[in-house]
CSV table of C-alpha atoms and ligand atoms in Angstrom, one decimal:
chain,number,residue,atom,x,y,z
A,156,MET,CA,-17.9,11.5,-13.0
A,157,ILE,CA,-15.5,12.0,-10.1
A,158,LYS,CA,-13.2,14.9,-10.9
A,159,VAL,CA,-9.7,13.7,-9.8
A,160,GLY,CA,-6.5,15.6,-9.2
A,161,ILE,CA,-3.1,13.9,-8.7
A,162,VAL,CA,-0.2,15.7,-7.0
A,163,GLY,CA,3.1,14.1,-7.8
A,164,GLY,CA,2.3,12.7,-11.3
A,165,THR,CA,5.8,11.9,-12.6
A,166,GLY,CA,6.5,9.3,-9.9
A,167,TYR,CA,5.9,5.6,-10.2
A,168,THR,CA,2.7,5.6,-8.0
A,169,GLY,CA,1.5,8.7,-9.9
A,170,VAL,CA,1.8,7.1,-13.3
A,171,GLU,CA,0.2,3.9,-11.9
A,172,LEU,CA,-2.8,5.9,-10.7
A,173,LEU,CA,-3.1,7.3,-14.3
A,174,ARG,CA,-2.9,3.9,-15.8
A,175,ILE,CA,-5.7,2.6,-13.6
A,176,LEU,CA,-7.8,5.7,-13.8
A,177,ALA,CA,-7.5,5.9,-17.6
A,178,VAL,CA,-10.0,3.0,-17.9
A,179,HIS,CA,-12.1,3.8,-14.8
A,180,PRO,CA,-15.7,4.4,-15.9
A,181,GLU,CA,-16.6,6.8,-13.1
A,182,ALA,CA,-13.4,9.0,-12.7
A,183,GLU,CA,-11.8,11.6,-14.8
A,184,VAL,CA,-8.4,13.0,-14.1
A,185,VAL,CA,-8.5,16.7,-14.6
A,186,CYS,CA,-5.2,17.8,-13.1
A,187,ILE,CA,-1.8,16.1,-12.7
A,188,THR,CA,1.1,18.0,-11.2
A,189,SER,CA,4.8,18.1,-11.4
A,190,ARG,CA,7.0,21.0,-10.5
A,191,SER,CA,10.0,19.8,-12.6
A,192,GLU,CA,8.0,18.8,-15.7
A,193,ALA,CA,5.3,21.4,-15.8
A,194,GLY,CA,4.1,21.9,-19.4
A,195,MET,CA,5.2,18.5,-20.6
A,196,PRO,CA,2.4,16.3,-22.0
A,197,VAL,CA,2.0,13.2,-19.8
A,198,ALA,CA,2.3,10.9,-22.8
A,199,ASP,CA,5.7,12.3,-23.7
A,200,MET,CA,7.0,11.0,-20.4
A,201,TYR,CA,4.9,7.8,-20.2
A,202,PRO,CA,4.2,6.6,-23.8
A,203,ASN,CA,2.0,3.7,-22.5
A,204,LEU,CA,-0.5,6.5,-21.8
A,205,ARG,CA,-0.6,7.8,-25.4
A,206,GLY,CA,-4.2,7.9,-26.6
A,207,HIS,CA,-5.4,7.5,-23.0
A,208,VAL,CA,-4.3,10.7,-21.2
A,209,ASP,CA,-4.3,14.0,-23.0
A,210,LEU,CA,-3.2,16.2,-20.0
A,211,ALA,CA,0.1,17.9,-19.5
A,212,PHE,CA,1.8,18.2,-16.1
A,213,SER,CA,1.1,21.4,-14.3
A,214,GLU,CA,2.5,23.2,-11.2
A,215,PRO,CA,0.6,22.2,-8.0
A,216,ASP,CA,-2.0,25.0,-7.5
A,217,ALA,CA,-4.3,24.7,-4.5
A,218,SER,CA,-7.0,26.8,-6.2
A,219,VAL,CA,-7.1,24.3,-9.1
A,220,LEU,CA,-7.0,21.2,-6.8
A,221,ALA,CA,-9.8,22.7,-4.8
A,222,GLY,CA,-12.1,22.3,-7.8
A,223,CYS,CA,-11.6,18.5,-7.7
A,224,ASP,CA,-13.9,16.0,-6.0
A,225,LEU,CA,-10.9,13.9,-4.9
A,226,VAL,CA,-7.1,14.5,-4.8
A,227,PHE,CA,-4.5,11.8,-4.6
A,228,PHE,CA,-1.2,12.8,-3.2
A,229,ALA,CA,1.6,10.6,-4.7
A,230,THR,CA,4.4,12.8,-3.2
A,231,PRO,CA,7.2,12.2,-0.7
A,232,HIS,CA,6.4,12.5,3.0
A,233,GLY,CA,6.0,16.1,4.2
A,234,VAL,CA,4.2,17.4,1.2
A,235,ALA,CA,0.6,16.4,1.8
A,236,MET,CA,0.5,17.5,5.5
A,237,ARG,CA,1.2,21.1,4.3
A,238,MET,CA,-1.4,21.1,1.5
A,239,VAL,CA,-4.2,19.0,2.9
A,240,PRO,CA,-5.7,21.4,5.4
A,241,GLU,CA,-6.5,23.9,2.7
A,242,LEU,CA,-8.2,21.2,0.6
A,243,MET,CA,-10.1,19.9,3.6
A,244,ALA,CA,-11.4,23.4,4.2
A,245,ALA,CA,-12.5,23.5,0.6
A,246,GLY,CA,-14.5,20.3,1.1
A,247,VAL,CA,-12.2,18.2,-1.2
A,248,ARG,CA,-11.7,14.5,-0.3
A,249,VAL,CA,-8.1,13.2,-0.3
A,250,VAL,CA,-6.3,9.9,-0.5
A,251,ASP,CA,-2.7,10.4,0.6
A,252,LEU,CA,-0.3,7.7,-0.7
A,253,SER,CA,2.5,9.0,1.4
A,254,ALA,CA,3.1,8.3,5.1
A,255,ASP,CA,2.0,11.7,6.3
A,256,PHE,CA,-1.3,10.6,7.9
A,257,ARG,CA,-0.7,6.9,8.6
A,258,LEU,CA,0.6,7.1,12.2
A,259,LYS,CA,-1.6,8.3,15.1
A,260,ASP,CA,1.4,8.9,17.4
A,261,LEU,CA,2.9,12.1,16.0
A,262,ASP,CA,6.0,11.9,18.2
A,263,THR,CA,6.7,8.5,16.7
A,264,TRP,CA,6.0,10.0,13.2
A,265,ALA,CA,8.5,12.9,13.9
A,266,ASP,CA,11.2,10.4,15.1
A,267,TRP,CA,10.9,8.2,12.0
A,268,TYR,CA,10.4,11.0,9.4
A,269,GLY,CA,12.9,13.5,10.8
A,270,MET,CA,10.5,16.5,10.9
A,271,ALA,CA,7.7,17.8,13.1
A,272,HIS,CA,4.2,17.0,11.9
A,273,GLU,CA,2.4,20.1,10.7
A,274,SER,CA,-1.2,18.9,10.7
A,275,ALA,CA,-2.0,17.3,14.0
A,276,GLU,CA,-5.7,17.9,13.5
A,277,TRP,CA,-5.9,16.0,10.2
A,278,ALA,CA,-3.6,13.3,11.4
A,279,GLY,CA,-6.1,12.7,14.1
A,280,LYS,CA,-9.1,12.6,11.7
A,281,ALA,CA,-7.5,10.6,8.9
A,282,VAL,CA,-8.7,7.1,8.4
A,283,TYR,CA,-6.1,4.4,7.8
A,284,GLY,CA,-7.2,3.0,4.4
A,285,LEU,CA,-6.9,-0.7,4.6
A,286,PRO,CA,-10.3,-1.7,3.3
A,287,GLU,CA,-10.2,-5.2,4.7
A,288,VAL,CA,-10.1,-3.6,8.2
A,289,ALA,CA,-11.8,-0.2,8.0
A,290,ARG,CA,-14.2,-0.2,5.1
A,291,ALA,CA,-17.0,1.5,7.0
A,292,ALA,CA,-14.8,4.3,8.2
A,293,ILE,CA,-13.3,4.8,4.8
A,294,ARG,CA,-16.8,5.3,3.3
A,295,ASP,CA,-17.3,8.4,5.4
A,296,ALA,CA,-13.8,9.7,5.5
A,297,GLN,CA,-12.7,13.0,4.0
A,298,LEU,CA,-9.0,12.1,4.4
A,299,VAL,CA,-7.7,8.5,3.8
A,300,ALA,CA,-4.1,7.6,4.7
A,301,ASN,CA,-3.3,4.9,2.1
A,302,PRO,CA,-1.2,2.2,3.7
A,303,GLY,CA,2.4,1.6,2.8
A,304,CYS,CA,3.4,-1.3,0.5
A,305,TYR,CA,5.2,-3.6,3.0
A,306,PRO,CA,2.5,-2.8,5.7
A,307,THR,CA,-0.2,-4.0,3.4
A,308,ALA,CA,1.4,-7.3,2.6
A,309,VAL,CA,2.4,-7.9,6.3
A,310,GLN,CA,-0.9,-6.8,7.9
A,311,LEU,CA,-3.1,-8.8,5.5
A,312,GLY,CA,-1.0,-11.9,6.2
A,313,PHE,CA,-1.0,-11.7,10.0
A,314,LEU,CA,-4.6,-10.3,10.6
A,315,PRO,CA,-6.6,-13.5,11.0
A,316,LEU,CA,-4.1,-14.9,13.5
A,317,LEU,CA,-4.1,-11.8,15.6
A,318,GLU,CA,-7.8,-11.0,15.5
A,319,GLN,CA,-8.5,-14.5,16.8
A,320,GLY,CA,-5.7,-14.4,19.4
A,321,LEU,CA,-4.2,-17.7,18.1
A,322,VAL,CA,-0.5,-16.7,18.2
A,323,ASN,CA,1.9,-15.1,20.6
A,324,PRO,CA,1.7,-11.4,19.7
A,325,ALA,CA,5.1,-10.7,21.2
A,326,ARG,CA,7.0,-12.8,18.7
A,327,LEU,CA,6.0,-12.0,15.1
A,328,ILE,CA,8.6,-12.0,12.3
A,329,ALA,CA,8.1,-10.4,8.9
A,330,ASP,CA,10.8,-11.2,6.3
A,331,ALA,CA,9.9,-9.1,3.3
A,332,LYS,CA,11.4,-8.5,-0.2
A,333,SER,CA,10.6,-5.8,-2.6
A,334,GLY,CA,11.3,-4.9,-6.2
A,335,ALA,CA,13.1,-1.6,-7.0
A,336,SER,CA,10.1,0.5,-8.0
A,337,GLY,CA,9.3,0.6,-4.2
A,338,ALA,CA,12.0,3.3,-3.9
A,339,GLY,CA,10.3,5.6,-6.4
A,340,ARG,CA,11.7,7.2,-9.5
A,341,GLN,CA,14.4,9.6,-8.3
A,342,GLY,CA,17.9,8.9,-9.5
A,343,LYS,CA,20.0,7.3,-6.8
A,344,ILE,CA,23.2,5.5,-7.3
A,345,GLY,CA,22.2,2.6,-5.1
A,346,MET,CA,19.2,1.9,-7.3
A,347,LEU,CA,21.1,1.7,-10.6
A,348,HIS,CA,20.8,-1.5,-12.5
A,349,GLY,CA,24.5,-2.1,-12.2
A,350,GLU,CA,24.2,-1.8,-8.4
A,351,ILE,CA,21.2,-4.0,-7.8
A,352,GLY,CA,21.2,-6.4,-10.7
A,353,GLU,CA,22.3,-10.0,-9.9
A,354,SER,CA,22.4,-9.1,-6.2
A,355,PHE,CA,20.1,-9.4,-3.2
A,356,LYS,CA,20.4,-7.6,0.1
A,357,ALA,CA,18.6,-6.7,3.3
A,358,TYR,CA,18.3,-3.1,4.2
A,359,GLY,CA,16.9,-1.2,7.2
A,360,ALA,CA,17.4,-4.3,9.4
A,361,SER,CA,18.0,-2.0,12.4
A,362,GLY,CA,14.8,-0.2,11.8
A,363,HIS,CA,12.7,0.8,8.8
A,364,ARG,CA,10.0,3.5,8.5
A,365,HIS,CA,7.3,0.9,7.9
A,366,LEU,CA,8.0,-0.8,11.2
A,367,PRO,CA,5.9,1.6,13.4
A,368,GLU,CA,3.1,1.5,10.8
A,369,ILE,CA,3.1,-2.3,10.9
A,370,ARG,CA,3.2,-2.3,14.7
A,371,GLN,CA,0.3,0.1,14.9
A,372,GLY,CA,-1.9,-2.0,12.6
A,373,LEU,CA,-1.0,-5.3,14.1
A,374,SER,CA,-1.5,-4.0,17.7
A,375,ALA,CA,-5.0,-2.8,16.7
A,376,ALA,CA,-5.8,-6.3,15.3
A,377,ALA,CA,-4.5,-8.0,18.4
A,378,GLY,CA,-6.1,-5.6,20.9
A,379,LYS,CA,-2.7,-5.2,22.6
A,380,GLY,CA,0.8,-4.2,21.8
A,381,VAL,CA,2.7,-6.6,19.6
A,382,GLY,CA,6.4,-7.4,19.2
A,383,VAL,CA,7.3,-7.6,15.6
A,384,THR,CA,10.7,-8.0,13.8
A,385,PHE,CA,10.6,-6.6,10.3
A,386,VAL,CA,13.4,-6.9,7.8
A,387,PRO,CA,13.0,-5.6,4.3
A,388,HIS,CA,15.1,-6.8,1.3
A,389,LEU,CA,15.7,-5.4,-2.1
A,390,VAL,CA,15.5,-7.9,-5.0
A,391,PRO,CA,16.4,-7.2,-8.6
A,392,MET,CA,13.0,-7.0,-10.1
A,393,ILE,CA,10.8,-4.0,-10.9
A,394,ARG,CA,7.5,-4.7,-9.2
A,395,GLY,CA,6.4,-7.0,-6.4
A,396,ILE,CA,6.6,-7.7,-2.7
A,397,GLU,CA,6.8,-11.1,-1.0
A,398,ALA,CA,6.5,-11.2,2.7
A,399,THR,CA,7.2,-14.4,4.5
A,400,LEU,CA,5.6,-14.2,8.0
A,401,TYR,CA,6.3,-16.3,11.0
A,402,ALA,CA,4.2,-16.6,14.2
A,403,GLU,CA,4.1,-19.0,17.1
A,404,LEU,CA,0.7,-20.7,17.5
A,405,VAL,CA,-0.4,-20.9,21.2
A,406,ASP,CA,-2.2,-24.2,20.7
A,407,VAL,CA,-0.9,-26.4,17.9
A,408,ALA,CA,-4.3,-28.1,17.7
A,409,ASP,CA,-5.4,-24.9,16.0
A,410,PHE,CA,-3.4,-25.7,12.9
A,411,ASP,CA,-6.2,-27.9,11.6
A,412,ARG,CA,-8.6,-24.9,11.4
A,413,LEU,CA,-6.2,-22.2,10.1
A,414,GLN,CA,-7.0,-22.7,6.4
A,415,SER,CA,-10.7,-22.4,6.9
A,416,LEU,CA,-10.2,-19.5,9.3
A,417,TYR,CA,-8.3,-17.6,6.6
A,418,GLU,CA,-10.7,-18.5,3.9
A,419,ALA,CA,-13.7,-17.3,6.0
A,420,ARG,CA,-11.9,-14.1,7.1
A,421,TYR,CA,-11.3,-13.1,3.4
A,422,GLU,CA,-14.3,-14.8,1.8
A,423,ASN,CA,-16.0,-11.4,0.9
A,424,GLU,CA,-12.8,-9.6,0.1
A,425,PRO,CA,-12.6,-9.0,-3.6
A,426,PHE,CA,-8.8,-8.5,-3.6
A,427,VAL,CA,-7.5,-11.1,-1.1
A,428,ASP,CA,-7.0,-14.6,-2.4
A,429,VAL,CA,-6.2,-17.4,0.1
A,430,MET,CA,-4.5,-20.1,-1.9
A,431,PRO,CA,-4.5,-23.8,-1.0
A,432,PHE,CA,-2.5,-24.8,2.1
A,433,GLY,CA,1.1,-25.4,1.3
A,434,SER,CA,1.2,-23.5,-2.0
A,435,HIS,CA,3.7,-20.7,-2.9
A,436,PRO,CA,2.2,-17.4,-4.2
A,437,GLU,CA,4.5,-15.7,-6.7
A,438,THR,CA,4.8,-11.9,-7.2
A,439,ARG,CA,4.3,-12.4,-10.9
A,440,SER,CA,0.8,-13.7,-10.1
A,441,VAL,CA,-0.2,-10.2,-8.9
A,442,ARG,CA,1.9,-8.1,-11.3
A,443,GLY,CA,-0.2,-5.1,-12.3
A,444,ALA,CA,-3.2,-6.4,-10.3
A,445,ASN,CA,-4.8,-5.2,-7.1
A,446,HIS,CA,-4.6,-8.6,-5.4
A,447,CYS,CA,-2.9,-9.9,-2.3
A,448,ARG,CA,-2.4,-13.7,-2.6
A,449,MET,CA,-1.4,-15.6,0.4
A,450,ALA,CA,-0.8,-19.2,1.5
A,451,LEU,CA,-0.2,-21.0,4.9
A,452,HIS,CA,2.5,-23.5,5.7
A,453,ARG,CA,3.6,-25.7,8.6
A,454,GLN,CA,7.0,-27.4,8.8
A,455,GLU,CA,6.7,-30.9,10.3
A,456,ASN,CA,5.5,-30.7,13.9
A,457,SER,CA,6.5,-27.2,14.6
A,458,ASN,CA,4.2,-24.6,16.3
A,459,ILE,CA,5.3,-22.0,13.8
A,460,VAL,CA,2.7,-20.8,11.3
A,461,ILE,CA,4.3,-19.5,8.1
A,462,VAL,CA,2.3,-17.2,5.8
A,463,SER,CA,3.6,-16.2,2.4
A,464,SER,CA,1.9,-13.0,1.2
A,465,VAL,CA,2.4,-11.3,-2.2
A,466,ILE,CA,1.3,-8.0,-3.7
A,467,ASP,CA,2.3,-5.6,-6.4
A,468,ASN,CA,3.8,-2.7,-4.4
A,469,LEU,CA,2.5,-0.2,-6.9
A,470,VAL,CA,-1.0,-1.6,-7.1
A,471,LYS,CA,-2.4,-3.2,-3.9
A,472,GLY,CA,0.6,-1.6,-2.2
A,473,ALA,CA,-0.2,1.9,-3.5
A,474,ALA,CA,-2.2,3.1,-6.5
A,475,GLY,CA,-4.7,0.2,-6.8
A,476,GLN,CA,-5.5,0.3,-3.1
A,477,ALA,CA,-5.9,4.1,-3.4
A,478,VAL,CA,-8.4,3.7,-6.2
A,479,GLN,CA,-10.1,0.9,-4.1
A,480,ASN,CA,-10.4,3.5,-1.3
A,481,MET,CA,-11.8,6.1,-3.8
A,482,ASN,CA,-14.4,3.7,-4.9
A,483,ILE,CA,-15.5,3.0,-1.3
A,484,MET,CA,-15.5,6.7,-0.5
A,485,PHE,CA,-17.8,7.5,-3.4
A,486,GLY,CA,-20.2,4.5,-2.9
A,487,LEU,CA,-19.1,2.8,-6.1
A,488,ASP,CA,-18.4,-0.9,-6.6
A,489,GLU,CA,-15.1,-1.4,-5.0
A,490,ARG,CA,-13.7,-3.3,-8.0
A,491,LEU,CA,-14.3,-0.6,-10.6
A,492,GLY,CA,-11.2,0.0,-12.7
A,493,LEU,CA,-9.4,-2.8,-10.8
A,494,SER,CA,-10.7,-6.0,-12.3
A,495,ALA,CA,-7.9,-6.7,-14.8
A,496,PRO,CA,-6.0,-9.9,-14.0
A,497,ALA,CA,-2.2,-9.8,-13.5
A,498,LEU,CA,0.3,-9.7,-16.3
A,499,LEU,CA,1.9,-13.1,-16.8
A,500,PRO,CA,4.5,-14.0,-17.9
B,48,NAP,N1,6.9,3.3,-4.9
B,48,NAP,C1,6.1,2.5,-4.2
B,48,NAP,O1,6.1,1.3,-4.3
B,48,NAP,C2,5.3,3.1,-3.1
B,48,NAP,C3,4.3,2.3,-2.5
B,48,NAP,C4,3.5,2.8,-1.5
B,48,NAP,C5,3.6,4.1,-1.1
B,48,NAP,N2,4.5,4.9,-1.7
B,48,NAP,C6,4.6,6.3,-1.3
B,48,NAP,O2,4.0,7.1,-2.3
B,48,NAP,C7,4.6,8.4,-2.4
B,48,NAP,C8,5.1,8.6,-3.8
B,48,NAP,O3,6.0,7.5,-4.2
B,48,NAP,P1,6.7,7.3,-5.6
B,48,NAP,O4,7.5,6.1,-5.5
B,48,NAP,O5,5.7,7.5,-6.7
B,48,NAP,O6,7.7,8.6,-5.5
B,48,NAP,P2,8.5,9.3,-6.7
B,48,NAP,O7,8.6,8.3,-7.8
B,48,NAP,O8,9.7,9.8,-6.0
B,48,NAP,O9,7.6,10.6,-7.1
B,48,NAP,C9,7.4,11.6,-6.3
B,48,NAP,C10,6.5,12.6,-7.0
B,48,NAP,O10,6.2,13.7,-6.1
B,48,NAP,C11,6.5,15.0,-6.8
B,48,NAP,N3,7.0,15.9,-5.7
B,48,NAP,C12,8.1,15.8,-5.0
B,48,NAP,N4,8.3,16.8,-4.1
B,48,NAP,C13,7.1,17.5,-4.2
B,48,NAP,C14,6.6,18.7,-3.6
B,48,NAP,N5,7.4,19.3,-2.6
B,48,NAP,N6,5.5,19.2,-3.9
B,48,NAP,C15,4.7,18.6,-4.9
B,48,NAP,N7,5.1,17.5,-5.6
B,48,NAP,C16,6.3,17.0,-5.2
B,48,NAP,C17,7.5,14.6,-7.8
B,48,NAP,O11,7.4,15.5,-8.9
B,48,NAP,P3,8.1,17.0,-9.0
B,48,NAP,O12,9.3,16.9,-8.1
B,48,NAP,O13,8.4,17.2,-10.4
B,48,NAP,O14,7.0,17.9,-8.5
B,48,NAP,C18,7.1,13.2,-8.3
B,48,NAP,O15,6.1,13.3,-9.3
B,48,NAP,C19,5.8,8.4,-1.4
B,48,NAP,O16,5.4,9.0,-0.2
B,48,NAP,C20,6.0,6.9,-1.2
B,48,NAP,O17,6.6,6.6,0.1
B,48,NAP,C21,5.3,4.4,-2.7
């Protein structure tokens, strides 16, 4: 059994980790932290876990976490980078769901996150945990930077086009929409039901923290710098991301082979589903599941490829992908604990 610790257990990604790990046959959660709720039984806060999780929240304590085989950080940015070096020294493996170790350029990280990075050594050594790109490196990693939610949906949708050099990398557009759980569980007026219900808006159109992460991943896929316009939107639902992606095909004759190219690229990926050409994946088709579903479109004789990509932000966009990474790191079947289909309706 893998002994697992979770730092940041009261948040939405923390409780999603607990839900998935509660039925994982090879992992046992031995420690789950919260500073504000220390002492409270987990099931008192999250009644869906009654009968599944007997633990109470505890204060984060490095000496306790050092006794784990793997620690998930489900904390705001700035927390993991301060605690990880001590855990690394103790030989613990870590999957960080925050943004602390995702960017390789630490000046860019400091600009977007408003603080200096405090663990340059481990930012350099961390493996960016998108299994569809870096499975071999994840297997051997001590520290995995779990990708952001929007960056997962956007990168998976664009990857085959950029890896094959089929589109103009300077003109990529990602128009993405997320449910409210993407903002976490802290009380904020702007996230009240009365503020977001029956409404729909863009935010961060002048620049969002996921933009440099998307740019970094897509540039690696293209083998050169990319130009990407990314605009997120908030929709009045709880879970889910839909990203509508646009790219200019260099040679329109390539349209005929795009569907088979996508199917071949993701043929052996257990959590990526390429749907029939011209179909419309729905967020509810991945709700609670670790899948990314996508479909390709072309409007009349245009040279624009349209890709619609959907994930559950808390699962393939966070906790599910983190458990997928844990499975890879420990040499387990990647699908363990992640095979339940989505909830529908
Ligand atoms: N929500 C999503 O869809 C999503 C998707 C992908 C990635 N992420 C990332 O995952 C991380 C967690 O997101 P979330 O939505 O679960 O956040 P959240 O709901 O705001 O929860 C944050 C958790 O971290 C704990 N925490 C806060 N400050 C801490 C500190 N200084 N030391 C130790 N624990 C601390 C909080 O508990 P206490 O304050 O009681 O200790 C709480 O349990 C964030 O970095 C987020 O960007 C979120």
